[in-house]
Amino acid sequence: LAYILSERNNVKIWSYLEDEAELINNEHKCMFIPDMKLNETIYCSNDINEVTVDSEIIFHVSPSKFTRNIFKDYKDNAVGKPVIICSKGFEDATLTTLDKVMEEELPGVRVAALSGPSYASEVSNGIPTAIILASKDNELLEEVSVLLSNETMRVYKSNDITGAEVGGAL
């Protein structure tokens, strides 16, 4: 996602791992896709506040089992900003979809969920990919679909956020 977004925007990534931040900032590489060259407009920090405080939109991409705690970590910085849930899965303890977890932790925040099928390695190699962006907020759907669309990425919009999350998790 950072790769696509960085074509037209400056992108800040939060990583828990110092080694990952250093690799992104110094070598413009991704730990998980070693052949991919990242744009220099991507910056990575281990400080979640630094990354979220001035962001216009937050793309939430953590493993689902950590989602609630990470929502809490940037709660104050999410006020008035859309949060796009890109994580797949359910909360382990409650089997709740992640948009419901977000509504509990970040009430009033505009939310959308992004789902596949997609593979980061294919996206970075320019292989045509289609994704689903789901939200009850049609204005948010339009705004984010423009950010993510390019010659090889097609975004299909849906108002069925629960369906998109369950489908992605399954």
Short mmCIF file of C-alpha atoms in Angstrom, two decimals, residues 43-123:
data_model
loop_
_atom_site.label_atom_id
_atom_site.label_comp_id
_atom_site.label_asym_id
_atom_site.label_seq_id
_atom_site.Cartn_x
_atom_site.Cartn_y
_atom_site.Cartn_z
CA TYR A 43 9.64 7.34 5.64
CA CYS A 44 9.52 4.82 8.50
CA SER A 45 9.62 5.47 12.24
CA ASN A 46 9.38 3.36 15.38
CA ASP A 47 7.38 6.15 17.01
CA ILE A 48 3.66 5.65 16.27
CA ASN A 49 2.84 9.19 17.38
CA GLU A 50 5.35 10.70 14.96
CA VAL A 51 3.73 8.79 12.11
CA THR A 52 0.07 9.45 12.96
CA VAL A 53 0.00 12.96 14.44
CA ASP A 54 0.11 14.89 11.14
CA SER A 55 -1.31 12.23 8.85
CA GLU A 56 -4.42 13.03 6.86
CA ILE A 57 -5.50 9.38 6.62
CA ILE A 58 -4.35 6.42 8.69
CA PHE A 59 -4.01 3.07 6.95
CA HIS A 60 -4.04 0.50 9.74
CA VAL A 61 -1.97 -2.54 8.72
CA SER A 62 -1.10 -4.45 11.89
CA PRO A 63 -1.76 -8.14 12.57
CA SER A 64 -5.34 -8.46 13.78
CA LYS A 65 -4.32 -9.83 17.19
CA PHE A 66 -2.60 -6.51 17.98
CA THR A 67 -5.25 -4.22 16.50
CA ARG A 68 -7.07 -3.14 19.66
CA ASN A 69 -3.86 -2.19 21.48
CA ILE A 70 -2.48 -0.33 18.47
CA PHE A 71 -5.76 1.58 18.06
CA LYS A 72 -5.30 2.68 21.68
CA ASP A 73 -1.70 3.75 20.93
CA TYR A 74 -2.74 6.31 18.32
CA LYS A 75 -6.25 7.07 19.58
CA ASP A 76 -5.60 10.77 20.24
CA ASN A 77 -4.02 11.26 16.80
CA ALA A 78 -6.96 9.68 14.95
CA VAL A 79 -9.55 12.26 15.98
CA GLY A 80 -11.11 13.77 12.87
CA LYS A 81 -9.16 11.50 10.49
CA PRO A 82 -10.32 8.50 8.51
CA VAL A 83 -8.86 5.14 9.44
CA ILE A 84 -8.65 2.48 6.75
CA ILE A 85 -8.42 -1.02 8.20
CA CYS A 86 -6.13 -3.08 6.00
CA SER A 87 -5.64 -5.91 8.47
CA LYS A 88 -7.37 -9.21 7.82
CA GLY A 89 -8.95 -11.35 10.52
CA PHE A 90 -10.97 -11.12 13.68
CA GLU A 91 -10.05 -10.07 17.18
CA ASP A 92 -8.91 -13.30 18.87
CA ALA A 93 -10.62 -12.84 22.23
CA THR A 94 -14.03 -11.74 20.90
CA LEU A 95 -14.11 -12.95 17.27
CA THR A 96 -15.27 -9.42 16.43
CA THR A 97 -14.56 -7.77 13.08
CA LEU A 98 -11.90 -5.09 13.27
CA ASP A 99 -14.24 -2.25 12.32
CA LYS A 100 -16.31 -3.07 15.43
CA VAL A 101 -13.14 -3.07 17.56
CA MET A 102 -12.26 0.31 16.09
CA GLU A 103 -15.72 1.69 16.83
CA GLU A 104 -15.21 0.69 20.48
CA GLU A 105 -11.73 2.18 20.75
CA LEU A 106 -12.07 5.18 18.39
CA PRO A 107 -15.73 6.19 18.47
CA GLY A 108 -16.78 8.65 15.80
CA VAL A 109 -13.81 8.04 13.51
CA ARG A 110 -14.61 7.59 9.81
CA VAL A 111 -13.81 3.98 8.94
CA ALA A 112 -13.30 1.88 5.84
CA ALA A 113 -11.95 -1.62 5.33
CA LEU A 114 -9.66 -2.70 2.51
CA SER A 115 -9.71 -6.30 1.35
CA GLY A 116 -8.13 -8.39 -1.39
CA PRO A 117 -7.51 -10.53 -3.20
CA SER A 118 -4.09 -8.99 -3.54
CA TYR A 119 -0.45 -9.79 -2.91
CA ALA A 120 2.08 -7.07 -2.16
CA SER A 121 4.71 -8.67 -4.40
CA GLU A 122 2.33 -8.64 -7.36
CA VAL A 123 1.28 -5.03 -6.73
#
